[in-house]
CSV table of C-alpha atoms and ligand atoms in Angstrom, one decimal:
chain,number,residue,atom,x,y,z
A,1,MET,CA,-73.0,38.0,-125.1
A,2,CYS,CA,-74.9,34.2,-124.4
A,3,THR,CA,-75.2,32.1,-126.5
A,4,VAL,CA,-78.7,29.7,-125.7
A,5,CYS,CA,-80.1,32.8,-124.2
A,6,GLY,CA,-78.6,36.2,-126.6
A,7,CYS,CA,-78.2,37.1,-122.4
A,8,GLY,CA,-74.6,40.3,-122.6
A,9,GLU,CA,-74.0,40.2,-118.5
A,10,GLY,CA,-71.7,42.9,-119.5
A,11,GLU,CA,-69.4,42.1,-116.2
A,12,THR,CA,-70.4,39.3,-114.6
A,13,ARG,CA,-67.8,36.3,-114.4
A,14,LEU,CA,-68.7,32.7,-113.8
A,15,GLU,CA,-65.1,31.4,-112.1
A,16,GLY,CA,-63.5,29.3,-115.1
A,17,GLU,CA,-64.4,31.1,-118.0
A,18,GLY,CA,-63.3,33.7,-120.0
A,19,LYS,CA,-65.6,36.9,-120.6
A,20,GLY,CA,-69.0,36.6,-120.5
A,21,HIS,CA,-70.2,33.5,-120.4
A,22,ASP,CA,-70.2,31.8,-124.3
A,23,HIS,CA,-71.0,28.1,-123.1
A,24,GLU,CA,-72.8,26.1,-123.9
A,25,HIS,CA,-75.0,23.7,-121.8
A,26,ALA,CA,-79.2,24.0,-121.4
A,27,HIS,CA,-80.8,26.1,-120.2
A,28,SER,CA,-83.5,25.2,-118.4
A,29,HIS,CA,-84.8,28.9,-117.8
A,30,GLY,CA,-86.1,29.7,-120.4
A,31,GLU,CA,-88.8,28.7,-119.6
A,32,GLY,CA,-91.4,31.5,-120.4
A,33,ALA,CA,-88.3,34.2,-119.8
A,34,HIS,CA,-89.1,35.4,-122.4
A,35,HIS,CA,-92.3,37.1,-123.6
A,36,ARG,CA,-94.7,37.1,-121.1
A,37,HIS,CA,-96.6,40.3,-119.8
A,38,ASP,CA,-100.2,41.9,-121.6
A,39,THR,CA,-99.6,44.4,-124.8
A,40,HIS,CA,-102.1,46.4,-126.0
A,41,HIS,CA,-101.3,48.6,-128.5
A,42,TYR,CA,-103.8,51.7,-129.2
A,43,GLY,CA,-104.0,55.2,-129.9
A,44,ARG,CA,-102.4,54.4,-133.4
A,45,GLY,CA,-102.4,58.1,-135.3
A,46,PRO,CA,-102.8,62.1,-135.4
A,47,ALA,CA,-103.5,62.2,-131.3
A,48,HIS,CA,-100.0,61.5,-129.1
A,49,ALA,CA,-97.7,62.6,-133.8
A,50,HIS,CA,-95.3,65.3,-132.5
A,51,ALA,CA,-94.8,66.4,-136.0
A,52,PRO,CA,-97.7,65.1,-138.9
A,53,GLY,CA,-95.7,64.6,-142.0
A,54,VAL,CA,-91.9,64.1,-140.6
A,55,SER,CA,-92.8,60.9,-138.7
A,56,GLN,CA,-95.5,58.9,-137.4
A,57,THR,CA,-95.4,58.3,-133.3
A,58,ARG,CA,-97.9,55.6,-131.8
A,59,MET,CA,-98.3,55.0,-127.9
A,60,VAL,CA,-97.9,51.6,-126.5
A,61,ARG,CA,-98.9,50.6,-123.1
A,62,ILE,CA,-97.7,47.9,-121.5
A,63,GLU,CA,-98.1,47.8,-117.8
A,64,GLN,CA,-94.9,45.4,-117.6
A,65,ASP,CA,-92.9,46.0,-113.5
A,66,ILE,CA,-89.6,46.5,-114.0
A,67,LEU,CA,-87.8,43.5,-112.5
A,68,ALA,CA,-90.2,41.6,-115.4
A,69,ARG,CA,-87.4,39.6,-116.9
A,70,ASN,CA,-85.2,39.1,-112.5
A,71,ASP,CA,-88.7,37.9,-112.2
A,72,ALA,CA,-89.7,35.0,-114.4
A,73,TYR,CA,-85.9,33.7,-113.9
A,74,ALA,CA,-86.8,33.5,-110.5
A,75,ARG,CA,-89.5,31.4,-111.5
A,76,ALA,CA,-87.6,29.0,-114.0
A,77,ASN,CA,-85.3,29.0,-111.0
A,78,ARG,CA,-87.4,28.2,-108.0
A,79,SER,CA,-89.5,25.2,-109.8
A,80,ARG,CA,-86.3,23.9,-110.7
A,81,LEU,CA,-84.9,23.8,-107.2
A,82,ALA,CA,-88.5,22.8,-106.0
A,83,ARG,CA,-88.6,19.6,-108.1
A,84,ALA,CA,-85.6,18.8,-106.6
A,85,GLY,CA,-85.7,19.2,-103.1
A,86,ILE,CA,-83.1,21.4,-102.5
A,87,LEU,CA,-83.6,24.4,-99.9
A,88,ALA,CA,-82.5,27.6,-101.7
A,89,LEU,CA,-81.6,29.7,-99.6
A,90,ASN,CA,-80.2,32.9,-100.0
A,91,LEU,CA,-77.2,35.3,-97.5
A,92,VAL,CA,-77.5,38.5,-97.8
A,93,SER,CA,-75.9,41.0,-95.4
A,94,SER,CA,-73.5,44.3,-94.9
A,95,PRO,CA,-70.3,43.5,-95.9
A,96,GLY,CA,-68.4,41.8,-93.4
A,97,SER,CA,-70.8,40.3,-91.5
A,98,GLY,CA,-69.7,37.1,-91.2
A,99,LYS,CA,-71.2,35.2,-94.3
A,100,THR,CA,-68.6,33.0,-95.4
A,101,THR,CA,-67.5,32.7,-91.5
A,102,LEU,CA,-70.6,31.0,-91.1
A,103,LEU,CA,-70.9,29.2,-94.0
A,104,THR,CA,-67.4,27.7,-93.1
A,105,ARG,CA,-68.5,27.0,-90.3
A,106,THR,CA,-72.4,25.4,-91.0
A,107,LEU,CA,-70.2,23.3,-94.1
A,108,ARG,CA,-68.2,21.6,-91.9
A,109,ASP,CA,-70.3,20.5,-89.1
A,110,LEU,CA,-73.4,19.6,-91.5
A,111,GLN,CA,-71.5,17.7,-94.1
A,112,GLY,CA,-71.9,14.7,-93.2
A,113,GLU,CA,-74.8,15.1,-92.5
A,114,MET,CA,-76.5,16.2,-96.0
A,115,PRO,CA,-75.7,17.1,-99.1
A,116,LEU,CA,-74.0,20.8,-99.3
A,117,ALA,CA,-73.9,23.8,-102.0
A,118,VAL,CA,-73.1,27.7,-102.4
A,119,ILE,CA,-72.8,29.5,-105.1
A,120,GLU,CA,-70.6,31.9,-103.7
A,121,GLY,CA,-70.9,35.7,-105.0
A,122,ASP,CA,-68.3,39.1,-105.0
A,123,GLN,CA,-67.9,41.7,-107.0
A,124,GLU,CA,-64.3,40.5,-108.1
A,125,THR,CA,-61.8,37.7,-106.3
A,126,VAL,CA,-62.4,34.0,-106.2
A,127,ASN,CA,-61.3,34.3,-102.4
A,128,ASP,CA,-64.5,33.5,-100.6
A,129,ALA,CA,-65.0,30.6,-103.1
A,130,GLU,CA,-61.8,28.7,-102.1
A,131,GLN,CA,-62.4,29.5,-97.9
A,132,ILE,CA,-65.4,28.0,-99.0
A,133,ARG,CA,-64.3,24.8,-101.1
A,134,ALA,CA,-61.8,23.9,-98.5
A,135,THR,CA,-64.0,21.8,-96.7
A,136,GLY,CA,-64.6,20.1,-99.8
A,137,VAL,CA,-67.7,21.5,-100.8
A,138,GLN,CA,-69.0,21.6,-104.0
A,139,ALA,CA,-68.9,25.7,-104.5
A,140,LEU,CA,-69.0,28.9,-107.8
A,141,GLN,CA,-68.5,32.2,-107.5
A,142,ILE,CA,-69.8,34.3,-109.7
A,143,ASN,CA,-68.2,38.1,-109.6
A,144,THR,CA,-70.0,40.5,-110.3
A,145,GLY,CA,-67.2,43.5,-111.8
A,146,LYS,CA,-69.6,46.7,-110.6
A,147,GLY,CA,-72.7,44.6,-109.9
A,148,CYS,CA,-73.1,45.6,-106.1
A,149,HIS,CA,-76.1,42.3,-106.7
A,150,LEU,CA,-77.0,39.2,-107.7
A,151,ASP,CA,-79.4,38.0,-110.2
A,152,ALA,CA,-82.2,35.4,-111.5
A,153,HIS,CA,-80.1,35.1,-113.8
A,154,MET,CA,-76.6,34.5,-113.1
A,155,VAL,CA,-77.5,32.0,-110.2
A,156,GLY,CA,-79.6,29.6,-112.9
A,157,HIS,CA,-76.2,30.0,-115.5
A,158,ALA,CA,-74.6,28.8,-112.5
A,159,LEU,CA,-76.5,26.4,-111.0
A,160,ASP,CA,-75.8,24.5,-114.6
A,161,GLU,CA,-72.4,24.9,-114.0
A,162,LEU,CA,-72.2,23.4,-110.2
A,163,ARG,CA,-75.2,21.1,-111.1
A,164,PRO,CA,-76.3,21.3,-106.4
A,165,LYS,CA,-78.0,17.0,-105.8
A,166,ALA,CA,-80.8,16.6,-105.7
A,167,GLN,CA,-83.0,16.8,-101.6
A,168,SER,CA,-79.6,19.3,-100.8
A,169,ILE,CA,-79.2,22.7,-99.1
A,170,LEU,CA,-77.8,24.9,-101.1
A,171,PHE,CA,-76.1,28.6,-99.4
A,172,ILE,CA,-75.5,31.6,-101.9
A,173,GLU,CA,-73.7,34.4,-100.7
A,174,ASN,CA,-75.2,36.8,-101.6
A,175,VAL,CA,-72.8,40.6,-102.1
A,176,GLY,CA,-72.3,42.1,-99.4
A,177,ASN,CA,-75.2,44.7,-99.5
A,178,LEU,CA,-78.9,45.9,-97.8
A,179,VAL,CA,-79.7,47.7,-100.3
A,180,CYS,CA,-79.6,45.6,-103.9
A,181,PRO,CA,-79.9,42.4,-103.4
A,182,ALA,CA,-83.6,43.1,-101.6
A,183,ALA,CA,-84.8,44.0,-105.1
A,184,PHE,CA,-83.7,40.9,-106.9
A,185,ASP,CA,-85.4,37.4,-106.5
A,186,LEU,CA,-82.9,34.8,-107.0
A,187,GLY,CA,-86.2,31.6,-106.5
A,188,GLU,CA,-84.4,31.0,-103.9
A,189,ALA,CA,-87.0,29.5,-101.0
A,190,GLN,CA,-86.2,32.4,-98.2
A,191,LYS,CA,-84.2,35.1,-97.5
A,192,VAL,CA,-81.5,34.7,-94.6
A,193,LEU,CA,-80.0,37.8,-93.1
A,194,ILE,CA,-77.0,38.0,-90.6
A,195,LEU,CA,-76.3,40.7,-89.2
A,196,SER,CA,-73.4,41.3,-86.5
A,197,VAL,CA,-73.8,43.0,-83.6
A,198,THR,CA,-70.3,45.6,-84.7
A,199,GLU,CA,-73.1,46.9,-87.1
A,200,GLY,CA,-74.9,49.2,-84.0
A,201,GLU,CA,-78.2,48.2,-83.7
A,202,ASP,CA,-80.7,50.3,-85.9
A,203,LYS,CA,-79.7,48.9,-89.2
A,204,PRO,CA,-83.5,47.6,-89.0
A,205,LEU,CA,-84.8,50.7,-89.5
A,206,LYS,CA,-82.1,52.7,-92.3
A,207,TYR,CA,-82.9,49.4,-93.9
A,208,PRO,CA,-86.4,48.6,-94.1
A,209,HIS,CA,-86.9,47.1,-97.4
A,210,MET,CA,-84.2,44.1,-96.7
A,211,PHE,CA,-85.6,43.5,-93.6
A,212,HIS,CA,-89.0,42.8,-94.7
A,213,ALA,CA,-87.4,40.4,-97.3
A,214,ALA,CA,-86.4,38.7,-94.6
A,215,ASP,CA,-87.1,35.0,-93.2
A,216,LEU,CA,-85.0,34.3,-90.6
A,217,LEU,CA,-82.4,37.1,-89.0
A,218,LEU,CA,-79.4,35.8,-87.7
A,219,LEU,CA,-77.4,38.0,-85.3
A,220,ASN,CA,-73.9,36.4,-85.2
A,221,LYS,CA,-70.5,38.2,-84.3
A,222,ILE,CA,-72.7,38.0,-80.1
A,223,ASP,CA,-68.9,36.8,-78.3
A,224,LEU,CA,-67.9,41.0,-79.2
A,225,LEU,CA,-70.9,41.4,-76.9
A,226,PRO,CA,-68.9,42.3,-74.2
A,227,HIS,CA,-66.6,44.6,-75.7
A,228,LEU,CA,-69.2,47.0,-77.4
A,229,ASP,CA,-72.5,49.0,-76.0
A,230,PHE,CA,-75.0,47.4,-78.5
A,231,ASP,CA,-78.0,46.3,-76.8
A,232,VAL,CA,-80.1,43.2,-78.5
A,233,ALA,CA,-83.2,44.5,-77.1
A,234,ARG,CA,-83.2,47.1,-78.5
A,235,CYS,CA,-82.2,45.9,-81.8
A,236,GLU,CA,-85.0,42.4,-82.0
A,237,GLU,CA,-87.8,45.8,-81.0
A,238,TYR,CA,-86.0,47.5,-83.8
A,239,ALA,CA,-86.5,44.3,-86.6
A,240,ARG,CA,-90.0,43.5,-85.8
A,241,ARG,CA,-91.4,47.2,-86.0
A,242,ILE,CA,-90.5,45.7,-89.5
A,243,ASN,CA,-91.1,42.6,-90.1
A,244,PRO,CA,-93.1,41.5,-87.2
A,245,GLU,CA,-92.8,37.7,-87.7
A,246,ILE,CA,-89.3,37.1,-88.1
A,247,PRO,CA,-87.3,34.0,-86.6
A,248,ILE,CA,-83.9,35.9,-84.7
A,249,LEU,CA,-81.0,34.0,-83.8
A,250,PRO,CA,-77.7,35.4,-82.1
A,251,LEU,CA,-74.9,33.1,-83.1
A,252,SER,CA,-71.0,33.7,-83.5
A,253,ALA,CA,-69.9,31.7,-86.5
A,254,ARG,CA,-66.1,32.2,-84.1
A,255,THR,CA,-67.0,31.3,-81.1
A,256,GLY,CA,-69.8,28.0,-82.1
A,257,GLU,CA,-72.2,29.6,-79.5
A,258,GLY,CA,-75.6,29.8,-81.0
A,259,MET,CA,-75.1,27.8,-84.3
A,260,GLU,CA,-76.6,25.1,-82.8
A,261,SER,CA,-80.0,26.2,-83.0
A,262,TRP,CA,-79.2,27.5,-86.6
A,263,TYR,CA,-78.4,23.7,-88.0
A,264,ARG,CA,-82.1,23.3,-86.6
A,265,TRP,CA,-83.8,25.8,-88.6
A,266,LEU,CA,-82.0,24.9,-91.7
A,267,ARG,CA,-82.7,20.1,-90.5
A,268,LEU,CA,-86.8,21.7,-90.2
A,269,ALA,CA,-86.5,24.1,-93.6
A,270,ARG,CA,-85.4,20.7,-95.2
A,271,GLU,CA,-87.3,18.7,-93.6
A,272,SER,CA,-90.6,20.9,-94.7
A,273,ARG,CA,-89.1,21.3,-98.8
A,274,LEU,CA,-88.9,17.4,-98.7
A,275,LEU,CA,-92.1,16.3,-96.5
A,276,GLY,CA,-94.3,14.8,-99.4
A,277,ARG,CA,-92.8,15.9,-102.3
A,278,THR,CA,-91.8,13.1,-105.2
A,279,PRO,CA,-89.1,11.8,-105.4
A,280,LEU,CA,-87.0,12.7,-109.7
A,281,ALA,CA,-86.2,9.6,-111.8
A,282,GLY,CA,-83.4,7.7,-110.1
A,283,GLU,CA,-83.5,9.7,-107.4
A,284,THR,CA,-81.3,8.0,-104.0
A,285,ALA,CA,-82.8,8.9,-101.1
B,1,MET,CA,-77.0,52.4,-106.0
B,2,HIS,CA,-79.3,49.0,-107.8
B,3,GLU,CA,-80.5,51.7,-110.5
B,4,ILE,CA,-77.8,51.5,-113.4
B,5,SER,CA,-79.1,47.8,-113.4
B,6,LEU,CA,-83.2,48.7,-112.9
B,7,CYS,CA,-82.5,50.9,-116.7
B,8,GLU,CA,-81.0,48.1,-117.5
B,9,GLY,CA,-84.2,46.2,-116.7
B,10,ILE,CA,-85.6,49.0,-118.8
B,11,LEU,CA,-84.0,48.4,-122.0
B,12,GLN,CA,-84.4,44.9,-122.4
B,13,ILE,CA,-88.6,45.2,-121.9
B,14,LEU,CA,-88.0,47.7,-124.8
B,15,GLU,CA,-86.1,45.7,-126.9
B,16,GLU,CA,-88.0,43.6,-127.0
B,17,GLN,CA,-91.4,45.4,-127.1
B,18,GLY,CA,-89.5,46.4,-130.2
B,19,ARG,CA,-89.4,44.0,-131.8
B,20,GLU,CA,-91.9,42.6,-131.1
B,21,HIS,CA,-94.4,45.3,-131.9
B,22,GLY,CA,-91.9,46.7,-134.9
B,23,PHE,CA,-90.9,50.1,-134.1
B,24,THR,CA,-87.3,50.9,-133.8
B,25,ARG,CA,-87.0,54.5,-131.6
B,26,VAL,CA,-88.6,55.4,-128.8
B,27,ARG,CA,-89.5,59.0,-127.9
B,28,ALA,CA,-90.7,58.5,-123.9
B,29,ILE,CA,-91.5,56.3,-121.7
B,30,TRP,CA,-93.3,56.5,-118.5
B,31,LEU,CA,-92.9,55.2,-116.1
B,32,GLU,CA,-94.7,54.6,-112.2
B,33,ILE,CA,-92.3,54.4,-109.3
B,34,GLY,CA,-93.5,53.9,-106.0
B,35,THR,CA,-92.0,56.1,-103.0
B,36,LEU,CA,-91.2,53.1,-100.6
B,37,ALA,CA,-89.4,50.8,-103.8
B,38,ALA,CA,-86.0,52.9,-103.1
B,39,VAL,CA,-85.1,53.5,-106.2
B,40,GLU,CA,-83.6,57.4,-105.4
B,41,ILE,CA,-85.2,59.1,-109.0
B,42,GLU,CA,-81.7,61.1,-109.6
B,43,ALA,CA,-79.9,58.9,-109.8
B,44,LEU,CA,-82.2,56.5,-112.4
B,45,ARG,CA,-82.9,59.5,-114.6
B,46,PHE,CA,-78.3,59.3,-115.2
B,47,GLY,CA,-78.5,56.2,-115.4
B,48,PHE,CA,-81.3,55.8,-118.2
B,49,GLU,CA,-79.1,58.1,-120.2
B,50,VAL,CA,-76.1,56.4,-119.9
B,51,VAL,CA,-77.4,52.8,-120.3
B,52,CYS,CA,-79.1,53.9,-123.2
B,53,ARG,CA,-76.7,56.0,-125.3
B,54,ASP,CA,-76.9,54.6,-128.8
B,55,THR,CA,-79.9,52.5,-128.6
B,56,LEU,CA,-83.6,52.8,-129.4
B,57,ALA,CA,-84.0,54.3,-126.0
B,58,ALA,CA,-81.3,57.4,-126.9
B,59,GLY,CA,-81.9,60.2,-125.9
B,60,ALA,CA,-86.2,59.4,-124.6
B,61,ALA,CA,-87.8,61.6,-122.1
B,62,LEU,CA,-88.6,59.7,-118.5
B,63,HIS,CA,-91.4,60.6,-117.3
B,64,ILE,CA,-91.7,59.2,-113.6
B,65,GLU,CA,-93.9,59.7,-111.7
B,66,GLU,CA,-94.0,59.1,-107.9
B,67,VAL,CA,-96.6,56.7,-106.6
B,68,PRO,CA,-97.4,57.3,-102.8
B,69,GLY,CA,-97.2,54.1,-100.0
B,70,GLN,CA,-99.8,53.4,-98.4
B,71,ALA,CA,-100.4,50.9,-95.5
B,72,ARG,CA,-102.8,49.0,-93.8
B,73,CYS,CA,-102.4,48.3,-89.8
B,74,LEU,CA,-103.1,45.3,-89.6
B,75,ALA,CA,-103.5,45.8,-85.5
B,76,CYS,CA,-106.4,48.5,-85.9
B,77,ALA,CA,-106.9,48.1,-89.8
B,78,GLY,CA,-106.8,51.7,-90.6
B,79,GLU,CA,-105.6,52.3,-93.3
B,80,PHE,CA,-103.5,55.6,-94.8
B,81,SER,CA,-100.5,56.4,-96.4
B,82,LEU,CA,-97.2,56.1,-95.9
B,83,SER,CA,-94.0,58.2,-96.2
B,84,HIS,CA,-90.9,55.2,-94.5
B,85,ARG,CA,-91.4,51.8,-94.2
B,86,HIS,CA,-90.7,51.6,-90.3
B,87,ALA,CA,-93.5,54.5,-89.2
B,88,PRO,CA,-96.3,53.4,-86.8
B,89,CYS,CA,-99.9,53.9,-88.0
B,90,PRO,CA,-101.2,56.9,-87.1
B,91,ARG,CA,-104.0,55.1,-85.2
B,92,CYS,CA,-102.8,53.4,-82.9
B,93,GLY,CA,-98.7,54.0,-82.9
B,94,GLY,CA,-98.9,49.7,-84.5
B,95,TYR,CA,-96.1,49.2,-86.0
B,96,ARG,CA,-98.1,46.2,-87.9
B,97,LEU,CA,-98.5,47.4,-91.4
B,98,GLU,CA,-99.6,45.3,-94.6
B,99,VAL,CA,-97.8,48.0,-97.2
B,100,THR,CA,-101.2,47.9,-100.5
B,101,GLY,CA,-99.7,51.0,-102.3
B,102,GLY,CA,-96.4,52.4,-103.1
B,103,ASP,CA,-92.6,50.4,-103.8
B,104,GLU,CA,-94.1,49.5,-107.8
B,105,MET,CA,-91.7,50.3,-110.0
B,106,ARG,CA,-93.7,49.9,-113.9
B,107,ILE,CA,-92.9,51.0,-116.9
B,108,LYS,CA,-96.6,52.3,-118.2
B,109,GLU,CA,-96.1,53.4,-122.2
B,110,LEU,CA,-94.7,54.0,-124.3
B,111,GLU,CA,-94.2,56.5,-127.8
B,112,VAL,CA,-92.8,55.3,-130.2
B,113,GLU,CA,-91.9,55.1,-133.9
C,301,LIG,N1,-65.2,37.9,-83.4
C,301,LIG,C1,-65.7,37.1,-84.1
C,301,LIG,N2,-65.6,37.7,-85.9
C,301,LIG,C2,-66.3,37.3,-86.6
C,301,LIG,C3,-67.4,35.8,-86.7
C,301,LIG,N3,-67.5,35.6,-87.5
C,301,LIG,C4,-66.7,36.3,-88.3
C,301,LIG,N4,-66.1,37.2,-88.0
C,301,LIG,C5,-65.6,37.2,-89.0
C,301,LIG,O1,-65.4,39.1,-89.3
C,301,LIG,C6,-64.7,38.9,-90.7
C,301,LIG,C7,-65.0,38.6,-91.6
C,301,LIG,O2,-66.2,38.2,-92.2
C,301,LIG,P1,-66.1,37.2,-93.2
C,301,LIG,O3,-66.5,35.5,-93.0
C,301,LIG,O4,-65.2,37.4,-94.4
C,301,LIG,O5,-68.1,38.4,-93.2
C,301,LIG,P2,-68.9,38.3,-95.1
C,301,LIG,O6,-70.1,38.8,-94.4
C,301,LIG,O7,-68.5,36.9,-95.8
C,301,LIG,O8,-67.7,39.0,-96.2
C,301,LIG,P3,-68.0,39.5,-97.9
C,301,LIG,O9,-67.9,38.7,-98.4
C,301,LIG,O10,-66.6,40.5,-98.3
C,301,LIG,O11,-69.4,39.8,-97.2
C,301,LIG,C8,-63.7,37.9,-90.9
C,301,LIG,O12,-62.4,39.4,-90.0
C,301,LIG,C9,-64.0,37.1,-89.1
C,301,LIG,O13,-63.1,36.4,-88.8
C,301,LIG,C10,-67.2,36.1,-84.6
C,301,LIG,O14,-68.5,34.7,-84.6
C,301,LIG,N5,-66.9,36.6,-83.9
C,302,LIG,MG1,-67.6,36.8,-97.5
C,303,LIG,ZN1,-102.7,50.9,-86.2
């Protein structure tokens, strides 16, 4: 149980902590997260009472999104990241599509050029974070236990812990799962979906939510295409049925083919985030 | 898969509302779930029971209204109901659609004491 916001996040663990996240750092995601909804009572009394004289029940109309709390935390994360000029990217895919491999290569290639940081989401193990840290880039692991996705509240805590530099790109590797992460906004600037060519070209039709929510599709492991009967054109056609404007970049995180386009995309996304923004006090360019 | 987290979200809202409006039991709850929201209703019912055990909502009746998918075609401006996100426009066959309804996940009202 978190002592600051009173959250009990079940099995979630931030790396380096015992159980729960019982820490004392400042909470910046409190703003607006707790009480924001339109509420009114009506129909007190007889109309809805079951058994008069036994217990008085009443109706409360609340009209609230089930994910309202997550969305409030996500808004707080988003504005905090925007203020610091941090480009946060939520990396989503099926298990094993190559998120960690892609990240490792990206970090090695770009860390001399701009500040980078990584949040790793996994149900168990800290293996992915260790692999990331071997590149020299700062990384924090969140273990979700049985949870099949990251949520905005966990990411808020991870930001307190990790403190990514102003103007950095923050990569958030979500739990490998094409269903649940689509529903949970983390406060990221964009969602990057990685699909590998070993998965079958009809994935967009099977998981339309994720393909609908994504801002960029990376088609990974194209080095394996000669050995497969994966139809790239058909896959792109399916993806664009769900998300007509989505940019698609075929690449191989193993051989490096196509990676330069991904880097261009990253540089442009970061540039457009920084252009015309007011730097924080004490921030160096 | 994420129905359990949705139920945890519901319970958090119930507890918050209980503090705010001074109720200690929830007897019944009305939800609106869109058919395009990727929620398994059966899994949601099961999760609700499990998550709410020993809470203010233990044993509460769950009423779920399913809201049909609605879309507008960006090519021909036709409006129609949508059963899957990847269904084409029935009028022109286009796939560029704007979903206008059916992705909601909302708590509508509660019966409390
Ligand atoms: N041939 C080939 N293999 C790749 C490529 N990218 C990743 N792999 C392999 O795919 C496997 C899974 O890669 P990871 O990077 O661990 O995938 P992930 O998406 O991080 O996996 P989870 O975090 O478990 O969901 C590893 O054996 C990688 O070496 C690629 O471009 N080509
Ligand atoms: Mg990984
Ligand atoms: Zn049409």
